[in-house]
C-alpha positions as semicolon CSV with decimal commas, in nm:
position;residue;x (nm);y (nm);z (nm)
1;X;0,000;0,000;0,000
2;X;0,097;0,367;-0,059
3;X;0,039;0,726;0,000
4;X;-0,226;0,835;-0,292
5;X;-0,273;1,132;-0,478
6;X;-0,621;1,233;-0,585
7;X;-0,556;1,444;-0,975
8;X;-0,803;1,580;-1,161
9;X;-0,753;1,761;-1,474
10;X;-0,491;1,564;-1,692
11;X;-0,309;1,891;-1,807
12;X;0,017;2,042;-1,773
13;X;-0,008;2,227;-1,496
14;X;-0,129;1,937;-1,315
15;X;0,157;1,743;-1,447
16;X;0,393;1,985;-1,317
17;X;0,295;1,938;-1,027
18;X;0,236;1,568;-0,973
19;X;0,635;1,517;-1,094
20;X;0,717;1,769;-0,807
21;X;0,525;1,567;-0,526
22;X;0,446;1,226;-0,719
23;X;0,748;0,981;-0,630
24;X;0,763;0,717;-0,433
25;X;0,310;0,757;-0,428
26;X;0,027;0,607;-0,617
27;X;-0,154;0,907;-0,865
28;X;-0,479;0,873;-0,962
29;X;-0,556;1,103;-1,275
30;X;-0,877;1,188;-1,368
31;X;-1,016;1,310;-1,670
32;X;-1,350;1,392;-1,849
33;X;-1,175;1,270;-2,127
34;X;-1,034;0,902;-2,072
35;X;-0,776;0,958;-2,358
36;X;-0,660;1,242;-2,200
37;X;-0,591;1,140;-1,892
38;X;-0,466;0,779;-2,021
39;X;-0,188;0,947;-2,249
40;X;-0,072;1,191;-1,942
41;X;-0,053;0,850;-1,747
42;X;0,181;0,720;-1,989
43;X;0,415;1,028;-2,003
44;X;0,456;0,982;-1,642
45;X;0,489;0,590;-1,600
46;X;0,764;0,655;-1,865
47;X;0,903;0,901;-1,647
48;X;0,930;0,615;-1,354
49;X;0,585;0,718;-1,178
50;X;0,280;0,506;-1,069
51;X;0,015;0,618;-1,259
52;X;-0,346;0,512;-1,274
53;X;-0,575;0,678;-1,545
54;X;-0,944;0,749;-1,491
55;X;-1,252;0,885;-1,656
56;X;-1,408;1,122;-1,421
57;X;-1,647;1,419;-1,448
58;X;-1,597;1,701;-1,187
59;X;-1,928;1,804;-1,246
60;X;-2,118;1,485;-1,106
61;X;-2,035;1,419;-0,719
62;X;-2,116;1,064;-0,801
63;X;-1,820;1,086;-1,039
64;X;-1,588;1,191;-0,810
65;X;-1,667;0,972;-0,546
66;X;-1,608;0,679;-0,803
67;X;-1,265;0,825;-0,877
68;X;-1,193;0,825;-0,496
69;X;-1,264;0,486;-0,436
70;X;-1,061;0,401;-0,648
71;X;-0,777;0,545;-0,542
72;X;-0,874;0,398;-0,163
73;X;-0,747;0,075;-0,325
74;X;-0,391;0,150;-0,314
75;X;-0,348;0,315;-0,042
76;X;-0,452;0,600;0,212
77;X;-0,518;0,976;-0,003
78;X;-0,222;1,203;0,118
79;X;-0,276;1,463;-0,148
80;X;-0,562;1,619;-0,402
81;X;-0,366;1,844;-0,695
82;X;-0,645;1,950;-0,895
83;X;-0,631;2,106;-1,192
84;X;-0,921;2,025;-1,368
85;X;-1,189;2,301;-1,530
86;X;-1,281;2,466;-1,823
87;X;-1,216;2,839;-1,972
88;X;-1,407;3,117;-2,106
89;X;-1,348;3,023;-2,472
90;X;-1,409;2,608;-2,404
91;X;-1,798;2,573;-2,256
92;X;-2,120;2,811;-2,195
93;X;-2,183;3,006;-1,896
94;X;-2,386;2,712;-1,739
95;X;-2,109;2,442;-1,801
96;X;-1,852;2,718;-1,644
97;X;-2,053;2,726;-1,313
98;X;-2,114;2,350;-1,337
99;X;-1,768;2,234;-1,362
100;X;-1,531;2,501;-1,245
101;X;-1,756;2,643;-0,926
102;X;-1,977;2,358;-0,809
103;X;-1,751;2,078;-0,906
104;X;-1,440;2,214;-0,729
105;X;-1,715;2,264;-0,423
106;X;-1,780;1,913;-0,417
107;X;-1,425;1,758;-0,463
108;X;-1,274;1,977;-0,206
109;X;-1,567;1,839;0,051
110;X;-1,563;1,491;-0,061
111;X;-1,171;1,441;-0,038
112;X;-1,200;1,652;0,277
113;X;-1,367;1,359;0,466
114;X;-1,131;1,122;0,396
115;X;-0,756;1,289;0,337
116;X;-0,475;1,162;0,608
117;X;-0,419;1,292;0,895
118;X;-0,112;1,519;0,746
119;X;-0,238;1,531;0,417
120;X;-0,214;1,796;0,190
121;X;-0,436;1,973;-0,147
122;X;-0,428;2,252;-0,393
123;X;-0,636;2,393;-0,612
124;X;-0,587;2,547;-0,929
125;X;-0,814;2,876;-0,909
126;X;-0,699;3,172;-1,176
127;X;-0,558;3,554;-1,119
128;X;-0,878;3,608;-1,335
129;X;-1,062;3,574;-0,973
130;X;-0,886;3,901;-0,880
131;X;-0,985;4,105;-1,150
132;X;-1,325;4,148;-1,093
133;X;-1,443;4,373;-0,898
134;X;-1,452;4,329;-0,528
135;X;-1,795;4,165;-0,410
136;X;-2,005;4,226;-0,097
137;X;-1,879;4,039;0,194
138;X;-2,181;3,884;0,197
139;X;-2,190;3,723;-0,093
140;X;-1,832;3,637;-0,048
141;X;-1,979;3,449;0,266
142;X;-2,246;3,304;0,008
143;X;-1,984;3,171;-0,193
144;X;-1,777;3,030;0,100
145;X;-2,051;2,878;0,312
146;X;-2,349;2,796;0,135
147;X;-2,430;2,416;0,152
148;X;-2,252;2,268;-0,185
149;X;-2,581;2,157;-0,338
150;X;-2,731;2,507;-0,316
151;X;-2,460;2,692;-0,428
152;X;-2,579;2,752;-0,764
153;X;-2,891;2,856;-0,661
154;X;-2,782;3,204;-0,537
155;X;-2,899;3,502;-0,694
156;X;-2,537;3,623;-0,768
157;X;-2,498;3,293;-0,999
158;X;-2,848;3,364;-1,172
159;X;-2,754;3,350;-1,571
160;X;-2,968;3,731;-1,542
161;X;-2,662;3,836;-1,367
162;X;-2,385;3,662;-1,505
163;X;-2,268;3,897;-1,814
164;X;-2,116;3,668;-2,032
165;X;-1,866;3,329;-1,998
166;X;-1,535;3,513;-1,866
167;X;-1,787;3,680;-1,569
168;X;-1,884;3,352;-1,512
169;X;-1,515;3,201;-1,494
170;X;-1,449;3,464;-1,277
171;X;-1,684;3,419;-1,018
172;X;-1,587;3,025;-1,021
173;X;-1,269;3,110;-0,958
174;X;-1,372;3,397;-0,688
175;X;-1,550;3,095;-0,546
176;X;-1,260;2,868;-0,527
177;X;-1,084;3,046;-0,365
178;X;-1,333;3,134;-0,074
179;X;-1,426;2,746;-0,076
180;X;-1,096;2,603;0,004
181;X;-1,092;2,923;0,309
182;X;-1,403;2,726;0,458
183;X;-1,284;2,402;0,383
184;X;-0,946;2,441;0,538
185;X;-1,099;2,466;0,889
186;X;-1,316;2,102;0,806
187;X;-0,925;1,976;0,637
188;X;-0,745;2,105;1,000
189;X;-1,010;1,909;1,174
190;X;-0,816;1,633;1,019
191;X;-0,482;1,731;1,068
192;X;-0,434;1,866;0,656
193;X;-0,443;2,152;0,453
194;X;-0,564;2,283;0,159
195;X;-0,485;2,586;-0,071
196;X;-0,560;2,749;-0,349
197;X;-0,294;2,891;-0,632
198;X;-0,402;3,152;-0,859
199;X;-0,175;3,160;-1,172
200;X;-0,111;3,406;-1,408
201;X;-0,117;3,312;-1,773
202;X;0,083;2,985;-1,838
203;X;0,097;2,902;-2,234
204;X;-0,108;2,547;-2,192
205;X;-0,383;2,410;-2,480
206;X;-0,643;2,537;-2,255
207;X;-0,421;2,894;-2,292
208;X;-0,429;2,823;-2,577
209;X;-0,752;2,831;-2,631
210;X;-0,823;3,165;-2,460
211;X;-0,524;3,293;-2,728
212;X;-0,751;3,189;-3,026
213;X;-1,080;3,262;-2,868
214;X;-1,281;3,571;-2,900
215;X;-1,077;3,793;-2,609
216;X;-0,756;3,673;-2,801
217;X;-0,595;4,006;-2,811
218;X;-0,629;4,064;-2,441
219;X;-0,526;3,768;-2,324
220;X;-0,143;3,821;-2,619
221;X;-0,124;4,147;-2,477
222;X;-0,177;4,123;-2,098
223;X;0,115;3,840;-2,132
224;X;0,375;4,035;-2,374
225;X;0,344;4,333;-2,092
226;X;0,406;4,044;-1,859
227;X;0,687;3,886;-2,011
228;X;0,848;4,267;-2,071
229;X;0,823;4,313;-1,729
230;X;1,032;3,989;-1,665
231;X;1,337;4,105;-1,835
């Protein structure tokens, strides 16, 4: 038996980190897309890991409770990494809230009751989350504390009041990130932690993506001035 890691979202970033923390445990990748996660598996067994690829929908809790007992086959789960979601320029304003909001609600509460005493997770939120403008604290506390299966029943996530599919990717992200604040007092309970990153732009298909989708030009420009600023 080993020390499991819980991955969803069989991307690079992901990737990046799994190879940082993966060595020595059992990962678990899941996927929507089985190919997907079944080619990043083999990039990493080459690569001397222990990789077992899954399909998995982050949008169904039933989903990722199948992907989690599966990975309490080999092992306690000592880590979540996930990096799993959709952009702006990839799905509709209803799969955005679906997948990136809701579905990162449920997997940080369903790996919360069962991570290790010492156990870690991260979450891949967005800097997009910060560029919004600030909300009420309020609905800030909405977002944070609202029982998972009612979150997208709040006004604020009405499709009347969500502009357009990069408003809606923001406030998923805005939600991650005041999710894994109320989940890390039910994680400490247990001894573990969990945080949320919020990257900049990092040149990945799903980057990609937002590069040939309709706010193309934005996203080139806001990471040339980036990049200038690095030298």
């Amino acid at each position: 038996m080993k020390e499991v890691i819980i991955w969803t979202g069989a991307g690079q970033i992901g990737m990046a980190i799994a190879r940082r923390m993966g060595f020595g445990k059992k990962l678990v990748v899941g996927d929507k897309k089985l190919e997907n996660a079944q080619t990043i598996a083999k990039i990493m067994t080459d690569a001397g890991f222990d990789v077992v690829p899954m399909e998995m929908d982050l949008s169904s809790r039933d989903s990722i409770r199948s992907l989690i007992a599966e990975a309490q086959k080999y092992g306690e789960i000592s880590m979540l990494v996930n990096s799993a979601g959709v952009s702006p320029s990839q799905a509709p304003i209803e799969a955005i809230l679906k997948v990136d909001l809701y579905g990162t609600a449920v997997l940080l509460e369903e790996v919360g009751r069962v991570i290790k005493d010492g156990g870690t997770g991260v979450t891949i939120s967005s800097q997009s989350g910060h560029r919004m403008p600030a909300l009420s604290a309020e609905v800030d506390e909405q977002l944070a504390c609202t029982p998972t299966e009612d979150l997208l029943k709040l006004e604020v996530l009405q499709r009347s009041n969500i502009k357009d599919t990069l408003h809606a990717y923001q406030m998923a992200k805005r939600c991650n990130e005041k999710r894994v604040m109320a989940e890390s007092i039910k994680w400490g309970a247990r001894g573990a932690r969990i945080n949320s990153i919020s990257p900049g732009i990092i040149v990945t298909p799903l980057a990609i993506d937002e590069f040939n989708g309709p706010r193309g030009d934005f996203y080139k420009n806001m990471k040339d001035s980036h990049d200038k600023k690095r030298c």
